[in-house]
Short mmCIF file of C-alpha atoms and ligand atoms in Angstrom, two decimals:
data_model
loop_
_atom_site.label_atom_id
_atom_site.label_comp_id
_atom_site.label_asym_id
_atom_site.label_seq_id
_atom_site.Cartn_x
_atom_site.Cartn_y
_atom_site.Cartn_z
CA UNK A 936 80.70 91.77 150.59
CA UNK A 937 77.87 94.13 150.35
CA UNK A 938 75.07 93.97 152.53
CA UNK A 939 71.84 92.61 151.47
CA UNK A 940 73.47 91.58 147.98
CA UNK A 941 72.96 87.69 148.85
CA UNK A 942 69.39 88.04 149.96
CA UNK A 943 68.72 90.16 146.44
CA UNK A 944 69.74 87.33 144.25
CA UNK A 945 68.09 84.98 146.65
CA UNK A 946 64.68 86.47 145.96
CA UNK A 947 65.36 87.10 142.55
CA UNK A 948 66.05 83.12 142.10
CA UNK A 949 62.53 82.46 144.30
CA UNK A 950 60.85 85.08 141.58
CA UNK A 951 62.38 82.95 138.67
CA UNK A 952 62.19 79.24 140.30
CA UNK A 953 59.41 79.18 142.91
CA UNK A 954 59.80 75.87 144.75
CA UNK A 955 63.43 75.39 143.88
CA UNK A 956 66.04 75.90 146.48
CA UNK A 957 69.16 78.20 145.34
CA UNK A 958 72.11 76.51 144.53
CA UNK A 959 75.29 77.40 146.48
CA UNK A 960 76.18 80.61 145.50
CA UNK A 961 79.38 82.98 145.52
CA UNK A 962 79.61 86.83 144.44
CA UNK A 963 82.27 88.72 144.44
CA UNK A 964 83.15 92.34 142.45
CA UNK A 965 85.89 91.93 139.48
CA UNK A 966 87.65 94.29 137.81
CA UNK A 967 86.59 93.48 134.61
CA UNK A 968 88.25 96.31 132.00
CA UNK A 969 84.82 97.10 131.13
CA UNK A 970 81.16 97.18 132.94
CA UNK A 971 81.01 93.67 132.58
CA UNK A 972 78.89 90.52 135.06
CA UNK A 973 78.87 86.89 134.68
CA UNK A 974 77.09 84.44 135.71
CA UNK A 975 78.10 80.80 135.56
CA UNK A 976 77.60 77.56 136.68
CA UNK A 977 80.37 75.00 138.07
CA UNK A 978 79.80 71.70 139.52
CA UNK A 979 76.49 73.00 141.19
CA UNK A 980 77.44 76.20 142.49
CA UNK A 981 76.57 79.61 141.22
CA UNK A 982 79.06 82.01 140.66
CA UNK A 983 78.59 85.87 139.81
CA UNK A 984 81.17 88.45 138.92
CA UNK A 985 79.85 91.60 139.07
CA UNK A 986 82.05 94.43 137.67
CA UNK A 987 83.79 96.91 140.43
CA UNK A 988 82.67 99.44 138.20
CA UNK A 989 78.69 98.96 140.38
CA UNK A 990 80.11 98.40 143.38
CA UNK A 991 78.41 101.62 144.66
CA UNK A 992 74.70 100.82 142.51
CA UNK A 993 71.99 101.29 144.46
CA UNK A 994 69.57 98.27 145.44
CA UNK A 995 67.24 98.76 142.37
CA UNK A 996 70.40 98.25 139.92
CA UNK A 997 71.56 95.47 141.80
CA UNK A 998 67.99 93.64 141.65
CA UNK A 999 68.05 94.53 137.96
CA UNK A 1000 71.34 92.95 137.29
CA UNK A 1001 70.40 89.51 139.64
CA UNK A 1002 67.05 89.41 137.35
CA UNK A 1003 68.90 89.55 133.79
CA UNK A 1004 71.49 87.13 134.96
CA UNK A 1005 69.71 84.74 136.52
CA UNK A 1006 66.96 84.85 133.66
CA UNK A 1007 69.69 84.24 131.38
CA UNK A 1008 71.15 81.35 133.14
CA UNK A 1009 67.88 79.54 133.60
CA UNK A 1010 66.49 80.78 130.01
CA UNK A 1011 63.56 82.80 131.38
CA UNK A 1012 62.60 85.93 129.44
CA UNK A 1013 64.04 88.85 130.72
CA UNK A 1014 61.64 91.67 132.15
CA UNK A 1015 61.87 94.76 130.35
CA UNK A 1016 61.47 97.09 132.92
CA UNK A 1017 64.46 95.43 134.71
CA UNK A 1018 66.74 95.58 131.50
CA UNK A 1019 65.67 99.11 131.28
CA UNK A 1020 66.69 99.78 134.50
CA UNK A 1021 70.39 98.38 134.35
CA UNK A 1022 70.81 99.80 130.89
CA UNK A 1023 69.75 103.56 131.97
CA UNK A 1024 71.95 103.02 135.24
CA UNK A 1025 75.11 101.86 132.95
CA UNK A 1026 74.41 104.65 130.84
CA UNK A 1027 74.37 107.07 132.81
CA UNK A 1028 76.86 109.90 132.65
CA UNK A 1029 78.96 109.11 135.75
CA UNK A 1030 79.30 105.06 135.40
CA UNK A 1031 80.31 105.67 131.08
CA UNK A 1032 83.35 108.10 132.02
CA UNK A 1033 84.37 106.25 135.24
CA UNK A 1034 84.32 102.85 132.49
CA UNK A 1035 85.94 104.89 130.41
CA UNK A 1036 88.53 106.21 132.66
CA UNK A 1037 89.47 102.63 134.18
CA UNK A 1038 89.83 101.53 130.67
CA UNK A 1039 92.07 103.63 129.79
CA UNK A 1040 94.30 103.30 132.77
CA UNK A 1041 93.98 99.45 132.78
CA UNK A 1042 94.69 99.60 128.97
CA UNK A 1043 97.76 101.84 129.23
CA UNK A 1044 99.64 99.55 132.26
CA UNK A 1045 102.25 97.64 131.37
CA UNK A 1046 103.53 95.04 133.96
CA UNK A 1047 106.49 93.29 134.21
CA UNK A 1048 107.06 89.63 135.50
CA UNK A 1049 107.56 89.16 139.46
CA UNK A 1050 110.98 87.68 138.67
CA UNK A 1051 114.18 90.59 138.20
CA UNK A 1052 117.50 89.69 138.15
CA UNK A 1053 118.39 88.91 142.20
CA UNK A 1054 115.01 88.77 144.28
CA UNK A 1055 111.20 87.05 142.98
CA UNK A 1056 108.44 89.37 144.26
CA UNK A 1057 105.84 86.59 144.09
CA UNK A 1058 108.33 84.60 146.53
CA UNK A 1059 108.71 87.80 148.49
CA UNK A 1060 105.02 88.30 148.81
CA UNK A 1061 104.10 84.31 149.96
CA UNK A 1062 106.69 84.75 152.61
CA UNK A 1063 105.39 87.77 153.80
CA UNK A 1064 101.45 86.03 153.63
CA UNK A 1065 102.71 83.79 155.95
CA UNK A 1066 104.19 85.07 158.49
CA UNK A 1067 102.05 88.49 158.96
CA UNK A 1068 98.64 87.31 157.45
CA UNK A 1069 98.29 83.83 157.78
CA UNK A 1070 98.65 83.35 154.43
CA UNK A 1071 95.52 84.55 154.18
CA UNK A 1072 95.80 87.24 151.28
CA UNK A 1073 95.39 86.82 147.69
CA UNK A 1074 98.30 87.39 145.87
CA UNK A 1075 98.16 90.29 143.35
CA UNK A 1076 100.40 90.72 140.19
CA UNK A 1077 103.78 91.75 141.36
CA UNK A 1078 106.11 94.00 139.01
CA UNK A 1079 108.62 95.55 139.10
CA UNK A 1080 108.71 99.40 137.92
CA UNK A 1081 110.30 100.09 134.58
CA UNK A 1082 112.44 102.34 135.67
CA UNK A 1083 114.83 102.62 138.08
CA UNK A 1084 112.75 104.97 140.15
CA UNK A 1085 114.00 106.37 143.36
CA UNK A 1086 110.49 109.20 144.10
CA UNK A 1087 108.40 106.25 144.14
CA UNK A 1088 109.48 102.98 145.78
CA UNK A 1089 106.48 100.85 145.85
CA UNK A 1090 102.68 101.32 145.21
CA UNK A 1091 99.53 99.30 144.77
CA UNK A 1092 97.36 99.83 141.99
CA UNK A 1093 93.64 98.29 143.00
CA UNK A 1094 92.90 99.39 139.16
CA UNK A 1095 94.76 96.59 137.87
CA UNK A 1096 94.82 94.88 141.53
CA UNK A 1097 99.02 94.91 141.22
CA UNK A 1098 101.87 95.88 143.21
CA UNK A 1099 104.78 97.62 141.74
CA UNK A 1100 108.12 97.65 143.33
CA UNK A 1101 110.80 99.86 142.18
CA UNK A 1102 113.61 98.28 140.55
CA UNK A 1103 116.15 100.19 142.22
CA UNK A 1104 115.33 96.96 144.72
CA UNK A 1105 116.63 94.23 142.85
CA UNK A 1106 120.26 94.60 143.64
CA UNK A 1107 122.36 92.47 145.72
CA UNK A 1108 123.35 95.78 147.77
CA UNK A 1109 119.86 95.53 148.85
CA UNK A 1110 119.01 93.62 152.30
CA UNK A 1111 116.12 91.25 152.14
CA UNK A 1112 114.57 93.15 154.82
CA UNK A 1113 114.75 96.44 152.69
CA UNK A 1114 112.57 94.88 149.88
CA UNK A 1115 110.19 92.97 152.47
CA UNK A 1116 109.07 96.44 154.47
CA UNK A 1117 108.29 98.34 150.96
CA UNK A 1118 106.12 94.88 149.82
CA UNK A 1119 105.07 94.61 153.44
CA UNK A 1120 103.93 98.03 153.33
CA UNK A 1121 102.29 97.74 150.25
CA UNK A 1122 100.35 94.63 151.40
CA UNK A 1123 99.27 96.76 154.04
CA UNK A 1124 97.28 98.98 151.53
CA UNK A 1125 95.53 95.60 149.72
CA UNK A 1126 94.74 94.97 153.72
CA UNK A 1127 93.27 98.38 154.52
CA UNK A 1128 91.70 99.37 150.82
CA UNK A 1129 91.47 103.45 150.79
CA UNK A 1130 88.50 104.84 149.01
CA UNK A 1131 90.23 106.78 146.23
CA UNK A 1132 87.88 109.98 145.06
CA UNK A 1133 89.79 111.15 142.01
CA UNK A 1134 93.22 111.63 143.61
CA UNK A 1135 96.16 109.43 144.14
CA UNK A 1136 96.50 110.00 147.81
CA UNK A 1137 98.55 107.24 149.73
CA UNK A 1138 96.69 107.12 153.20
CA UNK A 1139 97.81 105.82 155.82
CA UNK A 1140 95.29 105.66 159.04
CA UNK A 1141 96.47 105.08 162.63
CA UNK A 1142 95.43 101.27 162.19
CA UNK A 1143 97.90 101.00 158.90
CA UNK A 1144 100.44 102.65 160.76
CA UNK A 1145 100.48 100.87 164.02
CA UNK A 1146 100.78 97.62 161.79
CA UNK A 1147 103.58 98.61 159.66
CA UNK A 1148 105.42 98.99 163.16
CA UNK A 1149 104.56 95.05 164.16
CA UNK A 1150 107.60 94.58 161.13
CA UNK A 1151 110.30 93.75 162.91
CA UNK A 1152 113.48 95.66 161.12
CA UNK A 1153 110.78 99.09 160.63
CA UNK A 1154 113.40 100.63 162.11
CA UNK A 1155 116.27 99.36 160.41
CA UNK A 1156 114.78 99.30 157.61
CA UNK A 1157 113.74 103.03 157.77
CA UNK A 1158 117.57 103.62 158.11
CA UNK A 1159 118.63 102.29 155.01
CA UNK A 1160 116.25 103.63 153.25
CA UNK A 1161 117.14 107.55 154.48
CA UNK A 1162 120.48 106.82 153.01
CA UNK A 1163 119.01 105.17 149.74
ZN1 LIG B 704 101.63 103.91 151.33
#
Protein backbone atom coordinates (compact mmCIF):
# COMPACT_ATOMS: atom_id res chain seq x y z
CA UNK A 1 0.00 0.00 0.00
CA UNK A 2 1.13 3.45 -0.67
CA UNK A 3 2.35 5.59 1.89
CA UNK A 4 0.35 8.31 3.29
CA UNK A 5 -2.75 7.10 1.10
CA UNK A 6 -4.77 6.10 4.43
CA UNK A 7 -4.07 9.32 6.24
CA UNK A 8 -5.30 11.29 2.79
CA UNK A 9 -8.71 9.80 2.85
CA UNK A 10 -8.67 10.10 6.59
CA UNK A 11 -8.52 13.89 6.41
CA UNK A 12 -10.54 14.09 3.52
CA UNK A 13 -13.47 12.20 5.60
CA UNK A 14 -12.64 14.83 8.78
CA UNK A 15 -13.05 17.76 5.88
CA UNK A 16 -16.46 16.16 4.83
CA UNK A 17 -17.77 14.80 8.42
CA UNK A 18 -16.17 16.87 11.19
CA UNK A 19 -16.99 15.06 14.43
CA UNK A 20 -17.60 11.71 12.84
CA UNK A 21 -15.09 8.98 13.24
CA UNK A 22 -14.09 7.09 9.82
CA UNK A 23 -15.53 3.94 9.31
CA UNK A 24 -13.19 0.94 8.83
CA UNK A 25 -11.67 1.38 5.74
CA UNK A 26 -9.75 -0.79 3.00
CA UNK A 27 -7.94 0.48 -0.34
CA UNK A 28 -6.41 -1.34 -2.58
CA UNK A 29 -5.36 -0.58 -6.59
CA UNK A 30 -7.55 -2.70 -9.27
CA UNK A 31 -7.03 -3.22 -12.57
CA UNK A 32 -10.02 -1.94 -13.73
CA UNK A 33 -9.88 -2.03 -17.93
CA UNK A 34 -10.33 1.55 -17.75
CA UNK A 35 -9.30 4.63 -15.26
CA UNK A 36 -11.93 3.66 -13.12
CA UNK A 37 -12.43 4.11 -8.63
CA UNK A 38 -15.15 2.98 -6.47
CA UNK A 39 -16.21 3.61 -3.52
CA UNK A 40 -18.66 1.49 -1.59
CA UNK A 41 -20.06 0.66 1.48
CA UNK A 42 -20.49 -3.01 3.05
CA UNK A 43 -21.69 -3.86 6.39
CA UNK A 44 -19.91 -0.67 7.84
CA UNK A 45 -16.72 -0.72 6.22
CA UNK A 46 -15.45 1.46 3.46
CA UNK A 47 -14.00 0.07 0.59
CA UNK A 48 -12.08 1.95 -2.35
CA UNK A 49 -10.76 0.60 -5.59
CA UNK A 50 -8.67 2.85 -7.09
CA UNK A 51 -7.58 2.02 -10.69
CA UNK A 52 -3.72 0.73 -11.17
CA UNK A 53 -3.76 3.03 -13.88
CA UNK A 54 -2.88 6.14 -10.67
CA UNK A 55 -0.90 4.09 -8.87
CA UNK A 56 2.02 6.51 -9.54
CA UNK A 57 -0.45 10.07 -9.03
CA UNK A 58 1.04 12.37 -7.08
CA UNK A 59 -0.51 13.42 -3.54
CA UNK A 60 -2.66 16.30 -5.01
CA UNK A 61 -4.50 13.65 -7.44
CA UNK A 62 -4.86 11.30 -4.80
CA UNK A 63 -6.55 14.02 -2.37
CA UNK A 64 -8.66 14.93 -5.39
CA UNK A 65 -9.89 11.49 -6.00
CA UNK A 66 -10.57 10.78 -1.84
CA UNK A 67 -12.65 14.25 -2.03
CA UNK A 68 -14.99 13.24 -5.13
CA UNK A 69 -15.50 9.83 -3.73
CA UNK A 70 -16.13 10.38 -0.47
CA UNK A 71 -18.42 13.49 -1.39
CA UNK A 72 -20.24 11.18 -3.49
CA UNK A 73 -20.75 8.54 -0.97
CA UNK A 74 -21.94 10.87 1.74
CA UNK A 75 -23.88 13.23 -0.91
CA UNK A 76 -21.81 16.36 -0.27
CA UNK A 77 -21.23 18.66 -3.24
CA UNK A 78 -18.18 18.07 -4.88
CA UNK A 79 -15.48 20.97 -4.92
CA UNK A 80 -14.70 22.12 -8.22
CA UNK A 81 -11.29 22.80 -7.94
CA UNK A 82 -10.79 19.15 -6.78
CA UNK A 83 -12.84 17.68 -9.82
CA UNK A 84 -10.73 19.89 -11.90
CA UNK A 85 -7.81 18.58 -10.62
CA UNK A 86 -8.51 14.72 -11.16
CA UNK A 87 -10.05 15.45 -14.51
CA UNK A 88 -6.84 17.49 -15.91
CA UNK A 89 -4.59 14.67 -14.22
CA UNK A 90 -6.74 11.78 -16.11
CA UNK A 91 -6.49 13.76 -19.08
CA UNK A 92 -3.42 14.25 -19.38
CA UNK A 93 -1.40 12.92 -22.28
CA UNK A 94 0.56 10.14 -20.51
CA UNK A 95 -2.38 8.54 -18.19
CA UNK A 96 -5.05 8.60 -21.78
CA UNK A 97 -2.43 6.43 -23.90
CA UNK A 98 -1.21 4.28 -20.94
CA UNK A 99 -5.52 3.69 -20.48
CA UNK A 100 -5.52 3.26 -23.78
CA UNK A 101 -2.73 0.90 -24.14
CA UNK A 102 -3.92 -1.44 -21.13
CA UNK A 103 -7.21 -1.51 -22.83
CA UNK A 104 -6.22 -2.71 -25.62
CA UNK A 105 -4.04 -5.43 -24.28
CA UNK A 106 -6.65 -6.43 -21.61
CA UNK A 107 -9.27 -6.33 -24.45
CA UNK A 108 -7.28 -8.47 -26.90
CA UNK A 109 -6.41 -11.53 -24.11
CA UNK A 110 -8.09 -14.41 -24.38
CA UNK A 111 -7.81 -16.95 -21.45
CA UNK A 112 -8.51 -20.31 -21.22
CA UNK A 113 -9.96 -22.30 -18.17
CA UNK A 114 -7.32 -23.64 -15.46
CA UNK A 115 -8.56 -27.16 -16.26
CA UNK A 116 -6.64 -29.06 -19.68
CA UNK A 117 -6.96 -32.42 -20.34
CA UNK A 118 -4.42 -34.25 -17.51
CA UNK A 119 -3.31 -31.55 -14.81
CA UNK A 120 -5.79 -28.37 -13.12
CA UNK A 121 -3.56 -25.28 -12.79
CA UNK A 122 -5.81 -23.77 -10.11
CA UNK A 123 -5.11 -27.19 -8.11
CA UNK A 124 -1.48 -26.82 -9.10
CA UNK A 125 -1.27 -23.31 -7.85
CA UNK A 126 -3.18 -24.01 -4.12
CA UNK A 127 -0.69 -26.74 -3.64
CA UNK A 128 2.08 -24.74 -4.38
CA UNK A 129 0.41 -21.66 -1.88
CA UNK A 130 0.73 -24.00 0.65
CA UNK A 131 3.60 -25.40 0.91
CA UNK A 132 6.03 -22.37 -0.25
CA UNK A 133 3.79 -19.33 0.80
CA UNK A 134 1.67 -20.24 3.45
CA UNK A 135 -1.08 -20.11 1.45
CA UNK A 136 -0.76 -16.77 1.64
CA UNK A 137 -1.06 -15.59 -2.13
CA UNK A 138 -4.02 -14.69 -4.04
CA UNK A 139 -4.70 -16.86 -6.68
CA UNK A 140 -4.61 -15.30 -10.20
CA UNK A 141 -6.43 -16.65 -13.37
CA UNK A 142 -4.56 -19.64 -14.54
CA UNK A 143 -4.54 -20.61 -18.42
CA UNK A 144 -3.19 -22.43 -20.32
CA UNK A 145 -1.47 -21.00 -23.67
CA UNK A 146 -3.31 -21.62 -26.89
CA UNK A 147 -0.79 -23.04 -28.45
CA UNK A 148 1.40 -25.60 -27.95
CA UNK A 149 4.30 -23.27 -27.38
CA UNK A 150 7.72 -24.55 -26.68
CA UNK A 151 9.82 -20.49 -26.77
CA UNK A 152 7.66 -19.56 -24.02
CA UNK A 153 6.79 -21.95 -21.18
CA UNK A 154 5.11 -19.91 -18.62
CA UNK A 155 4.59 -16.12 -17.95
CA UNK A 156 2.60 -13.81 -15.73
CA UNK A 157 0.71 -11.12 -17.10
CA UNK A 158 0.05 -8.37 -14.04
CA UNK A 159 -2.09 -6.62 -17.00
CA UNK A 160 -4.75 -9.04 -16.68
CA UNK A 161 -3.20 -10.34 -13.18
CA UNK A 162 -3.00 -14.15 -14.95
CA UNK A 163 -0.60 -16.83 -15.36
CA UNK A 164 -0.24 -18.66 -18.54
CA UNK A 165 1.27 -22.03 -18.76
CA UNK A 166 2.18 -23.55 -21.96
CA UNK A 167 0.19 -26.38 -23.02
CA UNK A 168 2.94 -28.40 -24.13
CA UNK A 169 2.54 -29.18 -20.06
CA UNK A 170 -0.54 -30.96 -19.95
CA UNK A 171 0.64 -34.33 -21.02
CA UNK A 172 0.94 -37.37 -19.04
CA UNK A 173 4.77 -37.55 -20.25
CA UNK A 174 5.05 -34.60 -18.09
CA UNK A 175 6.23 -35.09 -14.26
CA UNK A 176 4.23 -33.19 -11.73
CA UNK A 177 7.33 -31.61 -10.67
CA UNK A 178 7.99 -30.28 -14.30
CA UNK A 179 4.67 -28.28 -14.29
CA UNK A 180 5.06 -27.19 -10.46
CA UNK A 181 8.74 -25.36 -11.04
CA UNK A 182 7.37 -23.36 -14.29
CA UNK A 183 4.00 -22.30 -11.95
CA UNK A 184 6.37 -22.09 -9.02
CA UNK A 185 8.48 -19.86 -10.94
CA UNK A 186 5.85 -17.88 -12.14
CA UNK A 187 4.43 -17.35 -8.62
CA UNK A 188 7.69 -16.12 -7.91
CA UNK A 189 7.14 -13.08 -10.27
CA UNK A 190 3.38 -12.26 -8.58
CA UNK A 191 5.81 -12.48 -5.26
CA UNK A 192 8.55 -10.12 -6.45
CA UNK A 193 6.34 -7.66 -8.94
CA UNK A 194 9.03 -6.07 -11.58
CA UNK A 195 8.37 -2.54 -12.56
CA UNK A 196 7.79 -2.97 -16.29
CA UNK A 197 8.85 0.49 -18.30
CA UNK A 198 7.58 -0.32 -21.78
CA UNK A 199 9.42 -3.63 -22.31
CA UNK A 200 8.61 -7.18 -21.60
CA UNK A 201 11.73 -7.97 -19.71
CA UNK A 202 11.48 -11.15 -17.39
CA UNK A 203 13.77 -10.10 -14.36
CA UNK A 204 14.94 -12.06 -12.19
CA UNK A 205 16.95 -10.37 -9.06
CA UNK A 206 19.31 -12.32 -6.77
CA UNK A 207 16.33 -12.55 -4.15
CA UNK A 208 13.98 -14.32 -7.04
CA UNK A 209 16.70 -16.46 -7.85
CA UNK A 210 17.91 -17.69 -4.56
CA UNK A 211 14.11 -18.65 -3.98
CA UNK A 212 13.48 -20.52 -7.06
CA UNK A 213 16.49 -22.73 -5.71
CA UNK A 214 14.50 -23.44 -2.13
CA UNK A 215 12.25 -25.84 -4.92
CA UNK A 216 13.27 -28.95 -4.21
CA UNK A 217 13.54 -30.92 -7.82
CA UNK A 218 15.22 -27.19 -9.40
CA UNK A 219 17.60 -29.36 -10.42
CA UNK A 220 15.78 -32.13 -11.75
CA UNK A 221 13.53 -30.25 -12.99
CA UNK A 222 16.05 -28.08 -14.97
CA UNK A 223 17.07 -31.48 -16.55
CA UNK A 224 14.00 -32.33 -18.09
CA UNK A 225 13.37 -29.37 -19.24
CA UNK A 226 16.99 -29.10 -21.37
CA UNK A 227 15.74 -32.16 -23.07
CA UNK A 228 12.10 -30.75 -23.57
ZN1 LIG B 1 10.72 -15.41 -15.28
Amino acid sequence: MREGLFEIFQETFQELRPGHSLPELKIEFFAFANINNTIRLREGKLLVRLSDLLEGAPDTVFRAIAHILLAKMYRRPIDRGQAARYRKYVGSHDITRKAHLVRQMRGRKRLLPARGHFYDLDAVFEDLNTRFFYGLMARPRMSWSQNKTRRILGHYDPAHNAIIISRIFDHPAIPPYVLEYIVYHEMLHLKHPVKLRGSRRCVHSAEFQAEEKLFPQAGQANAFLKRL
